[in-house]
Amino acid sequence: MYKQLAKAFGAGCVGALAGYIASLFEVPRKLDISNAVSGALAGFFAASLLVLSVSAAGADGGETTIKRIKKVHGVAAPMARYSQAVEIRGAKRLLYISGQTGHAVDGNLIGDSIEEQADLCFSNIKATLLEVGLTIDDLVKITVYLRSRDYLATYRTARDRAFGKVEPASTLVIAKLVHSDMAIEIDAVAAM
């Protein structure tokens, strides 16, 4: 790990020095050591992130475990069917799914019904998971944006129908959406 960090730091220093030397040939000529220092720091920071992400991604080859924590001591119980937290150990893959909406393949909204739009959101999430060889069981987090609090019960019914017993960590926000005819948008995170 430290060898990777040292290499990346060295690369940052070399890159910074090269940038500094190139800047000497530009008009006006001005001696400014801050370019070299900031370049070296940027190289060091990038290397640190690289090493941390390799370590955090389960590079040790261990088995991935997903622990869904339903109740946390000293914290109010979930108000619906979701996990308070999801702990991922040894993950080799993370998938971030962008916000899914009630828009069909042709780009048109499938209807005004929250139920239709929610079902399509969940169907799109499942299709995205399958596209990369994952399943609904690999979901660890969803964020749901609803246009109205009135849609809450219908959304929960659609979620339960789509997820079955899977209960990822969840956040639900009542918000104005990009288009006034959209009732719902859902993004998701999966791990394996």
PDB file of C-alpha atoms in Angstrom:
ATOM      1  CA  MET A   1       0.000   0.000   0.000  1.00  0.00           C
ATOM      2  CA  TYR A   2       2.792   2.432   0.950  1.00  0.00           C
ATOM      3  CA  LYS A   3       4.688   1.684  -2.272  1.00  0.00           C
ATOM      4  CA  GLN A   4       1.585   2.672  -4.299  1.00  0.00           C
ATOM      5  CA  LEU A   5       1.266   5.853  -2.251  1.00  0.00           C
ATOM      6  CA  ALA A   6       4.955   6.739  -2.697  1.00  0.00           C
ATOM      7  CA  LYS A   7       4.749   6.115  -6.464  1.00  0.00           C
ATOM      8  CA  ALA A   8       1.682   8.305  -6.844  1.00  0.00           C
ATOM      9  CA  PHE A   9       3.213  11.039  -4.678  1.00  0.00           C
ATOM     10  CA  GLY A  10       6.370  10.891  -6.792  1.00  0.00           C
ATOM     11  CA  ALA A  11       4.282  11.083  -9.952  1.00  0.00           C
ATOM     12  CA  GLY A  12       2.494  14.102  -8.527  1.00  0.00           C
ATOM     13  CA  CYS A  13       5.815  15.791  -7.766  1.00  0.00           C
ATOM     14  CA  VAL A  14       7.196  15.037 -11.246  1.00  0.00           C
ATOM     15  CA  GLY A  15       3.977  16.306 -12.845  1.00  0.00           C
ATOM     16  CA  ALA A  16       4.074  19.443 -10.731  1.00  0.00           C
ATOM     17  CA  LEU A  17       7.728  20.072 -11.579  1.00  0.00           C
ATOM     18  CA  ALA A  18       7.056  19.581 -15.295  1.00  0.00           C
ATOM     19  CA  GLY A  19       4.135  22.000 -15.105  1.00  0.00           C
ATOM     20  CA  TYR A  20       6.298  24.524 -13.283  1.00  0.00           C
ATOM     21  CA  ILE A  21       9.126  24.275 -15.821  1.00  0.00           C
ATOM     22  CA  ALA A  22       6.655  24.682 -18.687  1.00  0.00           C
ATOM     23  CA  SER A  23       5.249  27.774 -16.978  1.00  0.00           C
ATOM     24  CA  LEU A  24       8.739  29.358 -16.985  1.00  0.00           C
ATOM     25  CA  PHE A  25       8.589  29.544 -20.774  1.00  0.00           C
ATOM     26  CA  GLU A  26       5.284  31.389 -20.793  1.00  0.00           C
ATOM     27  CA  VAL A  27       5.100  35.189 -20.876  1.00  0.00           C
ATOM     28  CA  PRO A  28       5.301  36.859 -18.431  1.00  0.00           C
ATOM     29  CA  ARG A  29       7.957  34.866 -16.615  1.00  0.00           C
ATOM     30  CA  LYS A  30       7.225  34.704 -12.952  1.00  0.00           C
ATOM     31  CA  LEU A  31       8.825  32.528 -10.287  1.00  0.00           C
ATOM     32  CA  ASP A  32       6.040  30.816  -8.364  1.00  0.00           C
ATOM     33  CA  ILE A  33       6.864  27.747  -6.299  1.00  0.00           C
ATOM     34  CA  SER A  34       3.174  27.345  -5.318  1.00  0.00           C
ATOM     35  CA  ASN A  35       2.513  25.499  -8.612  1.00  0.00           C
ATOM     36  CA  ALA A  36       4.999  22.794  -7.704  1.00  0.00           C
ATOM     37  CA  VAL A  37       3.753  22.503  -4.124  1.00  0.00           C
ATOM     38  CA  SER A  38       0.083  22.395  -5.097  1.00  0.00           C
ATOM     39  CA  GLY A  39       0.837  19.813  -7.804  1.00  0.00           C
ATOM     40  CA  ALA A  40       2.685  17.605  -5.342  1.00  0.00           C
ATOM     41  CA  LEU A  41      -0.152  17.910  -2.838  1.00  0.00           C
ATOM     42  CA  ALA A  42      -2.689  17.072  -5.545  1.00  0.00           C
ATOM     43  CA  GLY A  43      -0.645  13.999  -6.486  1.00  0.00           C
ATOM     44  CA  PHE A  44      -0.429  12.945  -2.844  1.00  0.00           C
ATOM     45  CA  PHE A  45      -4.183  13.465  -2.326  1.00  0.00           C
ATOM     46  CA  ALA A  46      -5.073  11.502  -5.486  1.00  0.00           C
ATOM     47  CA  ALA A  47      -2.771   8.685  -4.419  1.00  0.00           C
ATOM     48  CA  SER A  48      -4.355   8.594  -0.962  1.00  0.00           C
ATOM     49  CA  LEU A  49      -7.824   8.310  -2.486  1.00  0.00           C
ATOM     50  CA  LEU A  50      -6.643   5.571  -4.837  1.00  0.00           C
ATOM     51  CA  VAL A  51      -5.116   3.535  -2.023  1.00  0.00           C
ATOM     52  CA  LEU A  52      -8.122   4.039   0.249  1.00  0.00           C
ATOM     53  CA  SER A  53     -10.568   3.047  -2.477  1.00  0.00           C
ATOM     54  CA  VAL A  54      -8.540  -0.071  -3.318  1.00  0.00           C
ATOM     55  CA  SER A  55      -8.431  -1.020   0.367  1.00  0.00           C
ATOM     56  CA  ALA A  56     -12.113  -0.241   0.948  1.00  0.00           C
ATOM     57  CA  ALA A  57     -13.182  -2.215  -2.109  1.00  0.00           C
ATOM     58  CA  GLY A  58     -12.149  -5.530  -0.587  1.00  0.00           C
ATOM     59  CA  ALA A  59      -8.950  -5.917  -2.565  1.00  0.00           C
ATOM     60  CA  ASP A  60      -7.950  -8.641  -0.126  1.00  0.00           C
ATOM     61  CA  GLY A  61     -10.178 -11.068  -2.049  1.00  0.00           C
ATOM     62  CA  GLY A  62     -12.351 -11.848   0.970  1.00  0.00           C
ATOM     63  CA  GLU A  63     -16.015 -12.746   0.748  1.00  0.00           C
ATOM     64  CA  THR A  64     -18.529  -9.911   0.556  1.00  0.00           C
ATOM     65  CA  THR A  65     -21.046  -9.786   3.356  1.00  0.00           C
ATOM     66  CA  ILE A  66     -23.996  -7.451   3.571  1.00  0.00           C
ATOM     67  CA  LYS A  67     -25.436  -6.987   7.046  1.00  0.00           C
ATOM     68  CA  ARG A  68     -28.793  -5.213   7.223  1.00  0.00           C
ATOM     69  CA  ILE A  69     -29.198  -3.542  10.598  1.00  0.00           C
ATOM     70  CA  LYS A  70     -32.905  -3.221  11.347  1.00  0.00           C
ATOM     71  CA  LYS A  71     -32.707  -1.657  14.810  1.00  0.00           C
ATOM     72  CA  VAL A  72     -29.939   0.451  16.315  1.00  0.00           C
ATOM     73  CA  HIS A  73     -29.759   0.696  20.103  1.00  0.00           C
ATOM     74  CA  GLY A  74     -30.742   4.177  21.267  1.00  0.00           C
ATOM     75  CA  VAL A  75     -32.256   5.173  17.908  1.00  0.00           C
ATOM     76  CA  ALA A  76     -35.959   5.332  17.014  1.00  0.00           C
ATOM     77  CA  ALA A  77     -37.201   2.252  15.153  1.00  0.00           C
ATOM     78  CA  PRO A  78     -37.761   2.545  11.386  1.00  0.00           C
ATOM     79  CA  MET A  79     -41.128   4.082  10.478  1.00  0.00           C
ATOM     80  CA  ALA A  80     -41.570   1.621   7.601  1.00  0.00           C
ATOM     81  CA  ARG A  81     -39.882  -1.438   6.090  1.00  0.00           C
ATOM     82  CA  TYR A  82     -36.238  -0.464   5.694  1.00  0.00           C
ATOM     83  CA  SER A  83     -32.913  -1.033   7.412  1.00  0.00           C
ATOM     84  CA  GLN A  84     -31.443   1.610   9.714  1.00  0.00           C
ATOM     85  CA  ALA A  85     -28.054   0.882   8.180  1.00  0.00           C
ATOM     86  CA  VAL A  86     -26.378  -1.560   5.828  1.00  0.00           C
ATOM     87  CA  GLU A  87     -22.814  -2.664   6.504  1.00  0.00           C
ATOM     88  CA  ILE A  88     -20.811  -3.974   3.558  1.00  0.00           C
ATOM     89  CA  ARG A  89     -17.612  -5.903   4.197  1.00  0.00           C
ATOM     90  CA  GLY A  90     -15.235  -7.048   1.489  1.00  0.00           C
ATOM     91  CA  ALA A  91     -17.216  -5.575  -1.401  1.00  0.00           C
ATOM     92  CA  LYS A  92     -15.536  -5.927  -4.763  1.00  0.00           C
ATOM     93  CA  ARG A  93     -18.250  -4.109  -6.679  1.00  0.00           C
ATOM     94  CA  LEU A  94     -20.392  -1.071  -5.992  1.00  0.00           C
ATOM     95  CA  LEU A  95     -23.126   0.048  -8.362  1.00  0.00           C
ATOM     96  CA  TYR A  96     -24.709   3.497  -8.198  1.00  0.00           C
ATOM     97  CA  ILE A  97     -28.001   3.659 -10.087  1.00  0.00           C
ATOM     98  CA  SER A  98     -29.096   7.109 -11.201  1.00  0.00           C
ATOM     99  CA  GLY A  99     -32.582   8.354 -10.439  1.00  0.00           C
ATOM    100  CA  GLN A 100     -35.200   6.228 -12.178  1.00  0.00           C
ATOM    101  CA  THR A 101     -38.496   7.806 -13.145  1.00  0.00           C
ATOM    102  CA  GLY A 102     -41.825   6.839 -14.682  1.00  0.00           C
ATOM    103  CA  HIS A 103     -40.551   7.389 -18.227  1.00  0.00           C
ATOM    104  CA  ALA A 104     -40.914   4.491 -20.656  1.00  0.00           C
ATOM    105  CA  VAL A 105     -38.224   3.404 -23.133  1.00  0.00           C
ATOM    106  CA  ASP A 106     -39.613   5.873 -25.706  1.00  0.00           C
ATOM    107  CA  GLY A 107     -39.029   8.738 -23.252  1.00  0.00           C
ATOM    108  CA  ASN A 108     -42.700   9.384 -22.557  1.00  0.00           C
ATOM    109  CA  LEU A 109     -44.161   9.377 -19.066  1.00  0.00           C
ATOM    110  CA  ILE A 110     -46.287   6.240 -18.671  1.00  0.00           C
ATOM    111  CA  GLY A 111     -49.137   8.053 -16.923  1.00  0.00           C
ATOM    112  CA  ASP A 112     -50.100  10.252 -14.004  1.00  0.00           C
ATOM    113  CA  SER A 113     -50.620   7.351 -11.599  1.00  0.00           C
ATOM    114  CA  ILE A 114     -48.085   7.100  -8.775  1.00  0.00           C
ATOM    115  CA  GLU A 115     -48.575   3.327  -8.834  1.00  0.00           C
ATOM    116  CA  GLU A 116     -47.648   3.023 -12.533  1.00  0.00           C
ATOM    117  CA  GLN A 117     -44.664   5.340 -12.146  1.00  0.00           C
ATOM    118  CA  ALA A 118     -43.407   3.619  -8.987  1.00  0.00           C
ATOM    119  CA  ASP A 119     -43.727   0.170 -10.580  1.00  0.00           C
ATOM    120  CA  LEU A 120     -41.723   1.365 -13.584  1.00  0.00           C
ATOM    121  CA  CYS A 121     -39.032   2.886 -11.334  1.00  0.00           C
ATOM    122  CA  PHE A 122     -38.598  -0.425  -9.529  1.00  0.00           C
ATOM    123  CA  SER A 123     -38.689  -2.352 -12.806  1.00  0.00           C
ATOM    124  CA  ASN A 124     -35.929  -0.085 -14.184  1.00  0.00           C
ATOM    125  CA  ILE A 125     -33.822  -0.619 -11.058  1.00  0.00           C
ATOM    126  CA  LYS A 126     -34.206  -4.403 -11.382  1.00  0.00           C
ATOM    127  CA  ALA A 127     -33.292  -4.241 -15.083  1.00  0.00           C
ATOM    128  CA  THR A 128     -30.199  -2.173 -14.309  1.00  0.00           C
ATOM    129  CA  LEU A 129     -29.119  -4.640 -11.634  1.00  0.00           C
ATOM    130  CA  LEU A 130     -29.619  -7.588 -13.988  1.00  0.00           C
ATOM    131  CA  GLU A 131     -27.666  -5.784 -16.717  1.00  0.00           C
ATOM    132  CA  VAL A 132     -24.519  -6.045 -14.567  1.00  0.00           C
ATOM    133  CA  GLY A 133     -25.249  -9.441 -13.008  1.00  0.00           C
ATOM    134  CA  LEU A 134     -26.739  -8.261  -9.707  1.00  0.00           C
ATOM    135  CA  THR A 135     -30.160  -8.804  -8.150  1.00  0.00           C
ATOM    136  CA  ILE A 136     -32.539  -6.954  -5.880  1.00  0.00           C
ATOM    137  CA  ASP A 137     -30.846  -8.775  -2.954  1.00  0.00           C
ATOM    138  CA  ASP A 138     -27.684  -6.736  -3.653  1.00  0.00           C
ATOM    139  CA  LEU A 139     -29.420  -3.387  -3.033  1.00  0.00           C
ATOM    140  CA  VAL A 140     -28.030  -1.596   0.018  1.00  0.00           C
ATOM    141  CA  LYS A 141     -29.545   1.914  -0.251  1.00  0.00           C
ATOM    142  CA  ILE A 142     -32.345   3.727  -2.038  1.00  0.00           C
ATOM    143  CA  THR A 143     -33.348   7.368  -2.029  1.00  0.00           C
ATOM    144  CA  VAL A 144     -36.937   8.097  -3.011  1.00  0.00           C
ATOM    145  CA  TYR A 145     -38.286  11.488  -4.046  1.00  0.00           C
ATOM    146  CA  LEU A 146     -42.081  11.824  -3.997  1.00  0.00           C
ATOM    147  CA  ARG A 147     -43.978  14.837  -5.318  1.00  0.00           C
ATOM    148  CA  SER A 148     -46.627  14.570  -2.601  1.00  0.00           C
ATOM    149  CA  ARG A 149     -47.064  13.086   0.842  1.00  0.00           C
ATOM    150  CA  ASP A 150     -50.409  11.739  -0.468  1.00  0.00           C
ATOM    151  CA  TYR A 151     -48.431   9.189  -2.527  1.00  0.00           C
ATOM    152  CA  LEU A 152     -46.746   7.577   0.490  1.00  0.00           C
ATOM    153  CA  ALA A 153     -49.067   4.571   0.994  1.00  0.00           C
ATOM    154  CA  THR A 154     -49.190   3.743  -2.727  1.00  0.00           C
ATOM    155  CA  TYR A 155     -45.392   4.053  -2.984  1.00  0.00           C
ATOM    156  CA  ARG A 156     -44.892   1.711  -0.001  1.00  0.00           C
ATOM    157  CA  THR A 157     -47.208  -0.881  -1.550  1.00  0.00           C
ATOM    158  CA  ALA A 158     -45.256  -0.733  -4.821  1.00  0.00           C
ATOM    159  CA  ARG A 159     -41.935  -0.967  -2.939  1.00  0.00           C
ATOM    160  CA  ASP A 160     -43.074  -4.002  -0.951  1.00  0.00           C
ATOM    161  CA  ARG A 161     -44.315  -5.667  -4.130  1.00  0.00           C
ATOM    162  CA  ALA A 162     -40.974  -5.024  -5.881  1.00  0.00           C
ATOM    163  CA  PHE A 163     -38.593  -5.811  -3.010  1.00  0.00           C
ATOM    164  CA  GLY A 164     -40.347  -8.602  -1.166  1.00  0.00           C
ATOM    165  CA  LYS A 165     -38.347  -9.206   2.002  1.00  0.00           C
ATOM    166  CA  VAL A 166     -35.324  -7.132   0.916  1.00  0.00           C
ATOM    167  CA  GLU A 167     -35.061  -4.012   3.081  1.00  0.00           C
ATOM    168  CA  PRO A 168     -32.252  -1.698   1.967  1.00  0.00           C
ATOM    169  CA  ALA A 169     -31.379   1.435   3.907  1.00  0.00           C
ATOM    170  CA  SER A 170     -33.788   4.087   2.700  1.00  0.00           C
ATOM    171  CA  THR A 171     -34.368   7.824   2.613  1.00  0.00           C
ATOM    172  CA  LEU A 172     -37.641   9.343   1.459  1.00  0.00           C
ATOM    173  CA  VAL A 173     -37.981  13.009   0.526  1.00  0.00           C
ATOM    174  CA  ILE A 174     -41.109  14.956  -0.407  1.00  0.00           C
ATOM    175  CA  ALA A 175     -39.943  17.375  -3.104  1.00  0.00           C
ATOM    176  CA  LYS A 176     -40.731  19.120  -6.345  1.00  0.00           C
ATOM    177  CA  LEU A 177     -39.361  17.027  -9.173  1.00  0.00           C
ATOM    178  CA  VAL A 178     -37.752  18.142 -12.430  1.00  0.00           C
ATOM    179  CA  HIS A 179     -41.011  17.797 -14.381  1.00  0.00           C
ATOM    180  CA  SER A 180     -44.371  18.647 -12.819  1.00  0.00           C
ATOM    181  CA  ASP A 181     -45.974  15.468 -14.194  1.00  0.00           C
ATOM    182  CA  MET A 182     -43.418  13.196 -12.495  1.00  0.00           C
ATOM    183  CA  ALA A 183     -44.730  11.644  -9.283  1.00  0.00           C
ATOM    184  CA  ILE A 184     -41.597   9.791  -8.158  1.00  0.00           C
ATOM    185  CA  GLU A 185     -37.864   9.331  -8.707  1.00  0.00           C
ATOM    186  CA  ILE A 186     -35.697   6.657  -7.093  1.00  0.00           C
ATOM    187  CA  ASP A 187     -31.917   6.235  -7.073  1.00  0.00           C
ATOM    188  CA  ALA A 188     -30.153   3.205  -5.636  1.00  0.00           C
ATOM    189  CA  VAL A 189     -26.840   1.729  -4.530  1.00  0.00           C
ATOM    190  CA  ALA A 190     -25.971  -1.973  -4.770  1.00  0.00           C
ATOM    191  CA  ALA A 191     -22.910  -3.897  -3.590  1.00  0.00           C
ATOM    192  CA  MET A 192     -21.456  -7.314  -4.178  1.00  0.00           C
TER     193      MET A 192
END
